[in-house]
Amino acid sequence: MPDRAAYLRAVFDAAPEAMVIIDERGRIEGFSPAAERQFGYPAADVVGRNVSLLMPSPYREEHDGYLHRYLTTGERRIIGIGRVVVGQRRDGSTFPMELSVAEARPSGRRIFVGFIRDLTEAQTTRARMQELQQELLHASRLRTTGQMAATMAHELNQPLTAAANYLRGAQRLLDMPQADLARVRDALSLAAQQALRAGDIIRRLRSFVARGEVQSRRESVNMLIEEASALALLGAKERSIHASHRIAADLPDVMVERVQVQQVLLNLMRNAIEAMDGMPRRELTVEAVAEGEDVRVSVADTGPGLPAEVAAQLFQPFVTTKPDGMGIGLSICRTIVESHGGRIWAEANPGGGTVFRFTLPRVADPA
Ligand code: ADP
């Protein structure tokens, strides 16, 4: 090879994937032109600074700890594994990125090379794949909801018709000159039985919806949130969302079905992002705190707040203000949260916008 240093330099400069090289203490030593484009910093402004400046909170504050833990215990979270995480540009906006980190030891020193692909700029096929996946999910929900509605209508019709008939009969008996009160009483008690039967059917359907098919596992709330945010930002048309996560230190784990809880987070974050469309401030804040026996997660936005007609029947199916909305996202969120033994509700965000909160039971013992 002619001049190895110049050769490597040319590769570094030309690589389409962003490369960030850090030393053992997390200080940036190399920042490729692709990284300059992705993060919006000229290399000269970041070389020598801590790499955590490329991450939103709380990862920013935690990064030194991770690095230290890796160096002392060898515990890997990203190094050699690769993950989808959230990056932060110079202007504070956030974006989903695929990060893989390699470790190298040039002349005895230890360095880490991060390869970063901005997923907002990834091939349109990827976006299309996501869209398709969403559509699929949407279609299957639609089908289940449609089936449920049909079954419910069919099953409920019988006892309700019967109850109405008994009541009408009772009315006719009372209209007769010498009303036979014993027969009236019989008719009323038969009507009551039918009404109770209708109640049973509803209860059965409800337990069917929340059927214990969940395969719960112990999960880290931090990880659930980080992954779901990257996915939510991936679907966002709006690019200047300032996403931040506030996750309490030493938060207990939760016992949940990961995909379902991420579906809840994804729905809430997508709603929040859509609500902030065209607003001057677009701040998405996800928070998690321990509270008694629960972990409480909040998704806050700086959108226009809940429309009055929606607030009055929040979490009911088919309530929507969007031209192409289905209005079942929130009702599904409620079903999922409640089947995990939690609660979900919404509040006005004091600074403007909406906060959705839900709880999940924490695991008893510390990790
Ligand atoms: P969809 O998104 O299909 O309309 P959802 O059940 O997820 O169904 O939401 C129902 C409605 O609740 C939305 O159409 C919207 O009017 C309102 N909504 C949900 N989240 C927010 C939010 N963060 N800010 C303002 N309005 C919201």
XYZ file of C-alpha atoms and ligand atoms in Angstrom:
394
model
C 0.000 0.000 0.000
C 1.538 3.334 -1.025
C 0.938 5.707 1.878
C -1.188 3.937 4.448
C -2.181 7.021 6.433
C -3.279 8.960 3.367
C -5.098 5.910 2.100
C -7.076 5.452 5.326
C -7.777 9.157 5.464
C -9.337 9.023 1.990
C -11.568 6.115 3.023
C -12.602 7.935 6.191
C -13.451 11.077 4.195
C -15.362 9.279 1.463
C -17.352 6.741 3.498
C -21.096 7.292 3.125
C -21.674 6.074 6.677
C -20.755 8.552 9.349
C -17.778 7.568 11.467
C -16.988 8.902 14.886
C -13.800 7.814 16.630
C -13.461 8.197 20.377
C -10.808 7.407 22.935
C -11.283 5.398 26.120
C -12.671 8.356 27.962
C -15.268 9.142 25.297
C -13.410 12.087 23.788
C -13.927 12.541 20.060
C -10.756 12.042 18.018
C -12.226 11.712 14.535
C -15.419 13.007 12.950
C -15.925 12.130 9.299
C -17.473 14.455 6.696
C -20.595 12.247 6.676
C -20.847 12.745 10.454
C -20.529 16.509 9.947
C -23.510 16.346 7.597
C -25.603 14.149 9.874
C -25.058 16.007 13.107
C -24.551 19.520 11.712
C -21.246 20.140 13.533
C -17.980 20.886 11.749
C -15.342 18.379 12.915
C -13.259 21.206 14.381
C -16.080 22.010 16.832
C -16.410 18.522 18.255
C -12.953 16.979 18.183
C -11.684 16.866 21.750
C -15.189 17.040 23.223
C -17.152 14.230 24.862
C -19.118 12.123 22.368
C -22.160 12.334 24.653
C -22.941 15.678 23.049
C -24.321 13.737 20.088
C -27.013 12.106 22.259
C -30.165 13.413 23.899
C -30.747 13.142 27.632
C -30.610 10.867 29.586
C -28.134 8.898 27.427
C -25.912 11.974 27.377
C -25.491 11.869 31.138
C -25.237 8.097 31.250
C -22.667 7.587 28.521
C -19.543 8.058 30.623
C -20.959 5.465 33.022
C -21.561 2.948 30.232
C -18.087 3.406 28.857
C -16.585 3.053 32.300
C -18.649 -0.062 32.968
C -17.568 -1.605 29.699
C -13.916 -0.893 30.392
C -14.060 -2.333 33.890
C -16.505 -5.237 33.478
C -16.604 -5.890 29.732
C -20.427 -5.652 29.803
C -21.596 -4.837 26.296
C -24.611 -2.779 25.433
C -23.731 -1.589 21.938
C -20.097 -2.418 21.304
C -19.943 -5.241 18.780
C -23.752 -5.578 18.813
C -25.320 -2.616 17.022
C -28.647 -1.004 17.799
C -31.170 1.558 16.681
C -30.779 4.580 18.950
C -31.643 8.273 19.016
C -29.062 10.885 18.013
C -29.162 14.642 18.544
C -28.147 17.196 15.928
C -26.451 20.492 16.670
C -29.798 22.336 16.515
C -31.176 20.073 19.246
C -33.445 18.082 16.938
C -33.337 14.303 17.257
C -33.199 11.496 14.714
C -33.225 7.708 14.634
C -29.895 6.150 13.777
C -28.376 2.746 13.456
C -25.208 2.567 15.484
C -22.560 -0.093 15.498
C -19.358 0.280 17.411
C -16.086 -1.493 16.810
C -13.157 -1.588 19.167
C -9.618 -1.198 17.878
C -6.144 -1.052 19.396
C -3.839 0.905 17.162
C -0.355 0.908 18.657
C -1.526 -0.398 22.020
C -4.090 2.333 22.650
C -7.756 1.495 22.839
C -10.187 3.393 20.610
C -13.801 2.915 19.576
C -15.107 3.559 16.093
C -18.819 4.263 15.759
C -20.489 3.693 12.387
C -23.711 5.641 12.117
C -26.473 5.459 9.597
C -29.125 8.136 9.722
C -32.348 6.210 9.365
C -34.330 9.276 8.314
C -32.089 9.393 5.273
C -32.006 5.668 4.675
C -33.442 4.217 1.504
C -37.069 5.014 0.813
C -37.643 1.280 0.660
C -37.094 1.138 4.372
C -39.723 3.811 4.959
C -42.018 1.932 2.634
C -41.453 -1.278 4.591
C -42.427 0.508 7.754
C -45.513 1.868 6.118
C -46.505 -1.574 4.949
C -45.982 -2.968 8.391
C -48.185 -0.258 9.838
C -50.843 -0.925 7.258
C -50.787 -4.595 8.091
C -51.121 -3.881 11.759
C -53.895 -1.475 10.992
C -55.751 -3.963 8.809
C -55.524 -6.738 11.358
C -56.780 -4.436 14.093
C -59.575 -3.332 11.879
C -60.560 -6.899 11.213
C -60.510 -7.871 14.876
C -62.442 -4.781 15.877
C -64.987 -5.366 13.111
C -65.448 -8.978 14.140
C -65.813 -8.013 17.747
C -68.444 -5.443 16.922
C -70.420 -7.940 14.824
C -70.287 -10.679 17.482
C -71.245 -8.249 20.176
C -74.207 -6.877 18.214
C -75.419 -10.378 17.423
C -75.057 -11.775 20.933
C -76.532 -8.770 22.660
C -79.508 -8.544 20.394
C -81.176 -11.643 21.794
C -81.335 -10.840 25.507
C -82.156 -7.203 24.798
C -85.074 -8.126 22.525
C -86.310 -10.634 25.106
C -86.060 -8.082 27.916
C -87.977 -5.535 25.857
C -90.715 -8.102 25.170
C -91.139 -9.011 28.854
C -91.295 -5.314 29.770
C -93.896 -4.631 27.098
C -95.906 -7.595 28.409
C -95.696 -6.225 31.953
C -96.913 -2.877 30.690
C -99.895 -4.509 28.961
C -100.751 -6.413 32.155
C -100.703 -3.203 34.152
C -102.987 -1.525 31.617
C -105.705 -4.168 32.223
C -108.604 -3.216 34.556
C -107.664 -5.756 37.258
C -103.927 -6.001 36.913
C -102.534 -9.391 37.923
C -99.568 -8.211 39.949
C -98.116 -11.715 40.324
C -97.806 -12.020 36.562
C -96.380 -8.520 36.307
C -93.752 -9.479 38.876
C -92.881 -12.625 36.875
C -92.503 -10.634 33.672
C -90.279 -8.077 35.396
C -88.050 -10.723 36.906
C -87.693 -12.417 33.498
C -86.746 -9.038 32.004
C -84.148 -8.542 34.761
C -82.667 -11.991 34.033
C -82.235 -11.094 30.392
C -80.580 -7.794 31.278
C -78.112 -9.677 33.489
C -77.437 -12.083 30.648
C -76.558 -9.127 28.425
C -74.140 -7.981 31.136
C -72.524 -11.445 31.181
C -71.979 -11.337 27.456
C -70.236 -7.991 27.723
C -68.024 -9.268 30.521
C -67.119 -12.336 28.459
C -66.209 -10.202 25.480
C -64.122 -7.926 27.623
C -62.111 -10.789 29.039
C -61.704 -12.075 25.497
C -60.131 -8.770 24.473
C -57.800 -8.771 27.430
C -57.189 -12.516 27.227
C -54.068 -13.534 29.046
C -52.117 -14.277 25.909
C -49.386 -11.968 27.037
C -46.014 -13.554 27.452
C -44.603 -11.197 30.008
C -40.924 -10.859 30.621
C -38.757 -8.685 32.717
C -37.868 -5.599 30.680
C -35.910 -2.419 31.264
C -38.136 0.635 30.899
C -35.217 2.651 29.578
C -34.680 0.191 26.734
C -38.415 -0.024 25.925
C -38.595 3.754 25.633
C -35.416 4.234 23.643
C -36.388 1.682 21.016
C -39.964 2.892 20.739
C -38.794 6.516 20.326
C -36.447 5.602 17.527
C -39.370 3.874 15.791
C -41.718 6.802 16.411
C -39.192 9.270 14.985
C -38.624 6.960 12.050
C -42.249 7.350 11.056
C -42.329 11.125 11.604
C -42.647 13.322 8.558
C -41.691 16.343 10.629
C -37.934 16.423 11.079
C -37.505 19.006 13.770
C -38.893 17.204 16.793
C -36.954 17.771 19.964
C -37.260 14.486 21.767
C -35.968 14.118 25.286
C -36.194 11.297 27.748
C -36.211 11.740 31.493
C -35.777 8.373 33.077
C -35.261 8.135 36.811
C -31.975 6.595 37.859
C -32.258 3.051 39.281
C -35.763 2.649 37.885
C -37.086 -0.847 38.617
C -37.777 -3.198 35.701
C -41.321 -4.103 34.673
C -42.960 -7.434 33.760
C -44.481 -6.859 30.346
C -44.924 -8.120 26.846
C -42.374 -5.913 25.129
C -44.070 -5.603 21.734
C -47.406 -4.646 23.257
C -45.999 -1.995 25.558
C -43.909 -0.585 22.721
C -47.103 -0.438 20.690
C -48.607 1.745 23.422
C -45.532 3.986 23.492
C -45.448 4.153 19.719
C -49.135 5.106 19.511
C -48.764 7.809 22.149
C -45.588 9.220 20.584
C -47.015 9.174 17.063
C -50.153 10.966 18.290
C -47.950 13.506 20.075
C -45.800 14.066 16.975
C -48.870 14.416 14.757
C -50.469 16.834 17.226
C -47.380 19.080 17.060
C -47.466 19.296 13.293
C -47.121 22.960 12.352
C -46.732 24.137 15.967
C -43.893 26.568 16.730
C -42.564 24.404 19.609
C -42.261 20.675 18.966
C -41.011 19.053 22.137
C -41.664 15.420 22.875
C -40.767 14.491 26.429
C -40.904 10.939 27.662
C -40.535 10.431 31.362
C -40.451 7.394 33.619
C -40.507 7.369 37.408
C -41.088 4.783 40.107
C -44.245 5.390 42.103
C -45.164 2.957 44.852
C -45.731 -0.455 43.287
C -45.698 0.985 39.782
C -43.520 2.557 37.188
C -45.270 5.581 35.701
C -44.478 6.529 32.119
C -45.510 9.888 30.617
C -45.496 11.066 27.022
C -45.822 14.852 26.847
C -46.153 17.091 23.813
C -46.410 20.808 23.126
C -49.306 20.440 20.704
C -52.685 22.173 20.817
C -54.129 19.956 23.588
C -57.025 17.524 23.312
C -60.033 18.676 21.295
C -63.045 19.000 23.642
C -65.111 16.409 21.767
C -62.291 13.901 22.117
C -61.496 14.678 25.761
C -65.098 13.860 26.699
C -64.790 10.294 25.375
C -61.088 9.613 25.514
C -60.022 5.955 25.018
C -63.365 5.107 23.402
C -63.007 3.386 20.032
C -63.768 5.240 16.797
C -63.222 8.699 18.279
C -60.988 10.611 15.891
C -60.428 14.109 14.520
C -58.080 12.991 11.736
C -59.334 12.726 8.168
C -57.684 9.320 7.763
C -57.800 8.388 11.456
C -59.403 5.221 12.770
C -59.741 6.388 16.330
C -58.784 3.056 17.816
C -55.180 3.766 18.811
C -56.031 5.014 22.276
C -58.622 2.343 22.958
C -56.024 -0.291 22.103
C -53.554 1.465 24.404
C -56.056 1.212 27.221
C -56.746 -2.473 26.610
C -53.026 -3.259 26.597
C -52.211 -1.204 29.693
C -55.146 -2.636 31.647
C -54.329 -6.211 30.648
C -50.911 -5.584 32.213
C -52.588 -4.404 35.413
C -51.948 -0.700 34.822
C -53.968 2.479 34.286
C -53.847 5.101 31.548
C -55.095 8.686 31.553
C -54.433 12.098 30.018
C -53.791 15.534 31.509
C -53.224 18.995 30.109
C -49.529 19.844 29.848
C -49.029 22.951 32.049
C -46.876 24.616 29.388
C -49.455 23.839 26.642
C -50.125 20.490 24.982
C -51.085 17.110 26.374
C -49.526 14.521 28.670
C -50.578 10.905 28.465
C -49.573 8.813 31.448
C -49.759 5.105 32.160
C -48.579 2.783 34.864
C -47.075 -0.694 34.788
C -46.474 -2.872 37.825
C -42.805 -2.965 38.788
C -40.928 -6.134 39.575
C -40.350 -6.510 43.276
C -36.671 -7.315 43.491
C -33.915 -5.030 42.225
C -32.128 -6.054 39.036
P -56.394 8.278 15.658
O -54.977 8.687 15.885
O -56.572 7.255 14.588
O -57.341 9.436 15.495
P -56.419 7.651 18.509
O -57.363 6.804 19.307
O -54.972 7.342 18.664
O -56.871 7.516 16.998
O -56.663 9.168 18.890
C -57.971 9.696 18.956
C -57.990 11.195 18.869
O -57.452 11.747 20.075
C -57.168 11.809 17.757
O -57.859 11.858 16.542
C -56.881 13.199 18.298
O -57.975 14.078 18.043
C -56.834 12.990 19.811
N -55.454 12.945 20.329
C -54.750 11.838 20.633
N -53.534 12.167 21.110
C -53.454 13.508 21.104
C -52.449 14.473 21.465
N -51.241 14.086 21.943
N -52.742 15.798 21.345
C -53.946 16.183 20.858
N -54.919 15.339 20.492
C -54.710 14.022 20.603
